[in-house]
N, CA and C atoms as an extended XYZ file, in Angstrom:
261
Properties=species:S:1:pos:R:3:atomname:S:1:resname:S:1:resid:I:1 pbc="F F F"
N         0.846       -1.176        0.000 N   MET     1
C         0.000        0.000        0.000 CA  MET     1
C         0.892        1.240        0.000 C   MET     1
N         0.604        2.192       -0.878 N   SER     2
C         1.416        3.398       -0.937 CA  SER     2
C         0.920        4.432        0.077 C   SER     2
N         1.850        5.240        0.500 N   LYS     3
C         1.548        6.274        1.489 CA  LYS     3
C         0.975        7.505        0.771 C   LYS     3
N        -0.135        8.017        1.279 N   ILE     4
C        -0.745        9.219        0.722 CA  ILE     4
C        -0.316       10.397        1.589 C   ILE     4
N         0.179       11.446        0.935 N   THR     5
C         0.582       12.638        1.680 CA  THR     5
C        -0.206       13.845        1.178 C   THR     5
N        -0.325       14.808        2.028 N   ALA     6
C        -1.024       16.046        1.678 CA  ALA     6
C        -0.312       17.208        2.345 C   ALA     6
N        -0.483       18.381        1.768 N   ALA     7
C         0.134       19.577        2.335 CA  ALA     7
C        -0.771       20.774        2.113 C   ALA     7
N        -0.776       21.676        3.050 N   ILE     8
C        -1.468       22.950        2.869 CA  ILE     8
C        -0.512       23.823        2.076 C   ILE     8
N        -0.928       24.220        0.890 N   THR     9
C        -0.038       24.988        0.020 CA  THR     9
C        -0.362       26.468       -0.008 C   THR     9
N        -1.446       26.859        0.631 N   GLY    10
C        -1.779       28.271        0.670 CA  GLY    10
C        -2.970       28.528        1.570 C   GLY    10
N        -3.055       29.729        2.054 N   VAL    11
C        -4.165       30.148        2.901 CA  VAL    11
C        -4.604       31.511        2.388 C   VAL    11
N        -5.894       31.720        2.343 N   SER    12
C        -6.398       32.974        1.822 CA  SER    12
C        -7.632       33.386        2.616 C   SER    12
N        -8.138       34.564        2.350 N   GLY    13
C        -9.315       35.013        3.056 CA  GLY    13
C       -10.104       36.024        2.251 C   GLY    13
N       -11.371       36.155        2.597 N   TYR    14
C       -12.251       37.111        1.930 CA  TYR    14
C       -13.410       37.424        2.866 C   TYR    14
N       -13.833       38.658        2.903 N   VAL    15
C       -15.048       39.022        3.620 CA  VAL    15
C       -15.883       39.905        2.689 C   VAL    15
N       -17.187       39.720        2.694 N   PRO    16
C       -18.046       40.584        1.868 CA  PRO    16
C       -17.902       42.043        2.287 C   PRO    16
N       -18.185       42.935        1.356 N   GLU    17
C       -18.033       44.371        1.618 CA  GLU    17
C       -19.064       44.922        2.593 C   GLU    17
N       -20.312       44.445        2.507 N   TYR    18
C       -21.379       45.012        3.334 CA  TYR    18
C       -21.184       44.651        4.807 C   TYR    18
N       -21.232       45.678        5.667 N   VAL    19
C       -21.073       45.493        7.111 CA  VAL    19
C       -22.395       45.826        7.795 C   VAL    19
N       -22.913       44.874        8.571 N   LEU    20
C       -24.113       45.102        9.377 CA  LEU    20
C       -23.650       45.274       10.821 C   LEU    20
N       -23.797       46.488       11.349 N   THR    21
C       -23.356       46.777       12.714 CA  THR    21
C       -24.479       46.493       13.713 C   THR    21
N       -24.101       46.415       14.966 N   ASN    22
C       -25.097       46.242       16.024 CA  ASN    22
C       -26.058       47.434       16.053 C   ASN    22
N       -25.545       48.611       15.761 N   LYS    23
C       -26.374       49.816       15.750 CA  LYS    23
C       -27.482       49.684       14.706 C   LYS    23
N       -27.122       49.176       13.524 N   GLU    24
C       -28.138       48.946       12.484 CA  GLU    24
C       -29.125       47.874       12.925 C   GLU    24
N       -28.613       46.842       13.569 N   LEU    25
C       -29.458       45.737       14.027 CA  LEU    25
C       -30.490       46.218       15.046 C   LEU    25
N       -30.131       47.240       15.825 N   GLU    26
C       -31.055       47.822       16.809 CA  GLU    26
C       -32.320       48.345       16.144 C   GLU    26
N       -32.210       48.807       14.913 N   THR    27
C       -33.378       49.346       14.204 CA  THR    27
C       -34.262       48.239       13.631 C   THR    27
N       -33.756       47.014       13.573 N   MET    28
C       -34.498       45.899       12.981 CA  MET    28
C       -35.198       45.022       14.013 C   MET    28
N       -34.554       44.852       15.168 N   VAL    29
C       -35.106       43.988       16.211 CA  VAL    29
C       -34.940       44.665       17.569 C   VAL    29
N       -35.667       44.169       18.559 N   GLU    30
C       -35.565       44.749       19.900 CA  GLU    30
C       -34.306       44.253       20.598 C   GLU    30
N       -33.232       44.993       20.447 N   THR    31
C       -31.953       44.678       21.088 CA  THR    31
C       -31.122       45.946       21.115 C   THR    31
N       -29.941       45.863       21.681 N   ASN    32
C       -29.028       47.000       21.633 CA  ASN    32
C       -27.589       46.496       21.594 C   ASN    32
N       -26.700       47.397       21.239 N   ASP    33
C       -25.288       47.054       21.067 CA  ASP    33
C       -24.699       46.413       22.320 C   ASP    33
N       -24.996       46.975       23.472 N   GLU    34
C       -24.435       46.457       24.734 CA  GLU    34
C       -24.883       45.019       24.985 C   GLU    34
N       -26.164       44.730       24.750 N   TRP    35
C       -26.693       43.389       24.975 CA  TRP    35
C       -25.998       42.380       24.062 C   TRP    35
N       -25.882       42.696       22.777 N   ILE    36
C       -25.248       41.789       21.812 CA  ILE    36
C       -23.772       41.596       22.154 C   ILE    36
N       -23.068       42.697       22.369 N   THR    37
C       -21.622       42.637       22.620 CA  THR    37
C       -21.296       41.896       23.911 C   THR    37
N       -22.056       42.152       24.979 N   SER    38
C       -21.758       41.509       26.267 CA  SER    38
C       -22.000       40.004       26.229 C   SER    38
N       -22.911       39.553       25.403 N   ARG    39
C       -23.221       38.124       25.340 CA  ARG    39
C       -22.459       37.363       24.256 C   ARG    39
N       -22.119       38.057       23.177 N   THR    40
C       -21.470       37.350       22.051 CA  THR    40
C       -20.092       37.893       21.693 C   THR    40
N       -19.819       39.148       22.046 N   GLY    41
C       -18.559       39.774       21.646 CA  GLY    41
C       -18.596       40.300       20.217 C   GLY    41
N       -19.737       40.145       19.545 N   ILE    42
C       -19.855       40.564       18.146 CA  ILE    42
C       -20.212       42.045       18.058 C   ILE    42
N       -19.451       42.788       17.259 N   LYS    43
C       -19.711       44.207       17.022 CA  LYS    43
C       -20.291       44.438       15.631 C   LYS    43
N       -19.896       43.594       14.689 N   GLU    44
C       -20.376       43.718       13.322 CA  GLU    44
C       -20.318       42.360       12.642 C   GLU    44
N       -21.076       42.229       11.587 N   ARG    45
C       -21.035       41.004       10.801 CA  ARG    45
C       -21.010       41.403        9.332 C   ARG    45
N       -20.404       40.571        8.518 N   ARG    46
C       -20.302       40.813        7.079 CA  ARG    46
C       -21.392       40.009        6.381 C   ARG    46
N       -22.081       40.664        5.454 N   ILE    47
C       -23.213       40.047        4.774 CA  ILE    47
C       -22.943       40.035        3.269 C   ILE    47
N       -23.122       38.876        2.646 N   LEU    48
C       -23.025       38.754        1.195 CA  LEU    48
C       -24.387       39.110        0.618 C   LEU    48
N       -24.449       40.198       -0.124 N   LYS    49
C       -25.740       40.699       -0.597 CA  LYS    49
C       -26.010       40.421       -2.071 C   LYS    49
N       -25.070       39.845       -2.798 N   GLU    50
C       -25.290       39.582       -4.211 CA  GLU    50
C       -26.419       38.568       -4.386 C   GLU    50
N       -27.291       38.831       -5.313 N   GLU    51
C       -28.446       37.975       -5.573 CA  GLU    51
C       -28.021       36.558       -5.963 C   GLU    51
N       -28.608       35.564       -5.294 N   GLY    52
C       -28.384       34.170       -5.662 CA  GLY    52
C       -27.026       33.605       -5.283 C   GLY    52
N       -26.283       34.291       -4.423 N   GLN    53
C       -24.972       33.781       -4.033 CA  GLN    53
C       -24.915       33.538       -2.533 C   GLN    53
N       -24.078       32.572       -2.160 N   GLY    54
C       -23.891       32.233       -0.757 CA  GLY    54
C       -22.416       32.049       -0.458 C   GLY    54
N       -22.122       31.564        0.724 N   THR    55
C       -20.724       31.413        1.134 CA  THR    55
C       -19.945       30.455        0.245 C   THR    55
N       -20.617       29.482       -0.343 N   SER    56
C       -19.900       28.560       -1.234 CA  SER    56
C       -19.368       29.292       -2.458 C   SER    56
N       -20.073       30.304       -2.938 N   HIS    57
C       -19.587       31.090       -4.069 CA  HIS    57
C       -18.324       31.864       -3.703 C   HIS    57
N       -18.294       32.406       -2.495 N   ILE    58
C       -17.109       33.128       -2.036 CA  ILE    58
C       -15.906       32.196       -2.032 C   ILE    58
N       -16.077       31.007       -1.485 N   ALA    59
C       -14.970       30.058       -1.389 CA  ALA    59
C       -14.476       29.650       -2.763 C   ALA    59
N       -15.386       29.346       -3.661 N   VAL    60
C       -14.997       28.918       -5.012 CA  VAL    60
C       -14.273       30.033       -5.741 C   VAL    60
N       -14.838       31.234       -5.745 N   LEU    61
C       -14.219       32.336       -6.466 CA  LEU    61
C       -12.869       32.723       -5.877 C   LEU    61
N       -12.770       32.758       -4.554 N   LYS    62
C       -11.498       33.113       -3.920 CA  LYS    62
C       -10.439       32.077       -4.256 C   LYS    62
N       -10.804       30.797       -4.183 N   GLN    63
C        -9.862       29.723       -4.502 CA  GLN    63
C        -9.438       29.815       -5.960 C   GLN    63
N       -10.390       30.051       -6.859 N   TYR    64
C       -10.090       30.139       -8.284 CA  TYR    64
C        -9.122       31.272       -8.571 C   TYR    64
N        -9.399       32.457       -8.032 N   TRP    65
C        -8.529       33.595       -8.334 CA  TRP    65
C        -7.149       33.436       -7.711 C   TRP    65
N        -7.067       32.847       -6.527 N   SER    66
C        -5.760       32.581       -5.913 CA  SER    66
C        -4.972       31.604       -6.771 C   SER    66
N        -5.632       30.529       -7.210 N   TYR    67
C        -4.998       29.512       -8.064 CA  TYR    67
C        -4.565       30.133       -9.390 C   TYR    67
N        -5.451       30.912      -10.007 N   SER    68
C        -5.159       31.518      -11.296 CA  SER    68
C        -3.956       32.451      -11.219 C   SER    68
N        -3.913       33.256      -10.172 N   LYS    69
C        -2.807       34.200      -10.006 CA  LYS    69
C        -1.489       33.449       -9.865 C   LYS    69
N        -1.491       32.373       -9.067 N   ASP    70
C        -0.271       31.582       -8.879 CA  ASP    70
C         0.158       30.911      -10.171 C   ASP    70
N        -0.785       30.341      -10.924 N   LYS    71
C        -0.459       29.672      -12.185 CA  LYS    71
C         0.046       30.677      -13.205 C   LYS    71
N        -0.534       31.852      -13.210 N   TYR    72
C        -0.096       32.903      -14.124 CA  TYR    72
C         1.366       33.259      -13.856 C   TYR    72
N         1.709       33.403      -12.594 N   LYS    73
C         3.087       33.736      -12.227 CA  LYS    73
C         4.027       32.584      -12.555 C   LYS    73
N         3.607       31.360      -12.239 N   ALA    74
C         4.473       30.199      -12.423 CA  ALA    74
C         4.729       29.898      -13.901 C   ALA    74
N         3.726       30.009      -14.721 N   ARG    75
C         3.859       29.629      -16.127 CA  ARG    75
C         3.987       30.816      -17.062 C   ARG    75
N         3.865       31.989      -16.524 N   ARG    76
C         3.897       33.215      -17.317 CA  ARG    76
C         2.866       33.176      -18.443 C   ARG    76
N         1.720       32.601      -18.117 N   SER    77
C         0.609       32.560      -19.070 CA  SER    77
C        -0.030       33.939      -19.139 C   SER    77
N        -0.848       34.099      -20.140 N   ARG    78
C        -1.645       35.317      -20.213 CA  ARG    78
C        -2.921       35.094      -19.401 C   ARG    78
N        -3.427       36.115      -18.712 N   PRO    79
C        -4.665       35.944      -17.953 CA  PRO    79
C        -5.809       35.417      -18.819 C   PRO    79
N        -5.842       35.770      -20.093 N   ALA    80
C        -6.904       35.302      -20.986 CA  ALA    80
C        -6.852       33.793      -21.191 C   ALA    80
N        -5.700       33.166      -20.921 N   ASP    81
C        -5.571       31.722      -21.088 CA  ASP    81
C        -6.245       30.944      -19.962 C   ASP    81
N        -6.567       31.606      -18.854 N   LEU    82
C        -7.161       30.944      -17.694 CA  LEU    82
C        -8.662       30.825      -17.869 C   LEU    82
N        -9.213       29.698      -17.489 N   ARG    83
C       -10.648       29.460      -17.624 CA  ARG    83
C       -11.253       29.084      -16.279 C   ARG    83
N       -12.447       29.574      -16.048 N   TYR    84
C       -13.199       29.228      -14.850 CA  TYR    84
C       -14.522       28.624      -15.303 C   TYR    84
N       -14.811       27.416      -14.866 N   HIS    85
C       -16.049       26.751      -15.238 CA  HIS    85
C       -16.922       26.647      -14.000 C   HIS    85
N       -18.034       27.356      -14.039 N   HIS    86
C       -18.957       27.383      -12.899 CA  HIS    86
C       -20.241       26.697      -13.300 C   HIS    86
N       -20.696       25.768      -12.457 N   SER    87
C       -21.965       25.098      -12.766 CA  SER    87
C       -23.021       25.473      -11.769 C   SER    87
């Protein structure tokens, strides 16, 4: 039996642009910043607002662009040579 090995070759991150603060949340539900912060430590949350997209889209796109950028540098390909197939 052959040995299977794996390695983490990169780490990346992304957060959506829209920020929902506790202050904004106060206008939507009966709560306040102090109550939320004292119980959860949360001051703000990032919300993906694009129609029909969820966190899986963020992960796929971030991974694709990170991979594409690395391959472009490694092979000196043209960006137009890179393809992304989304189903």
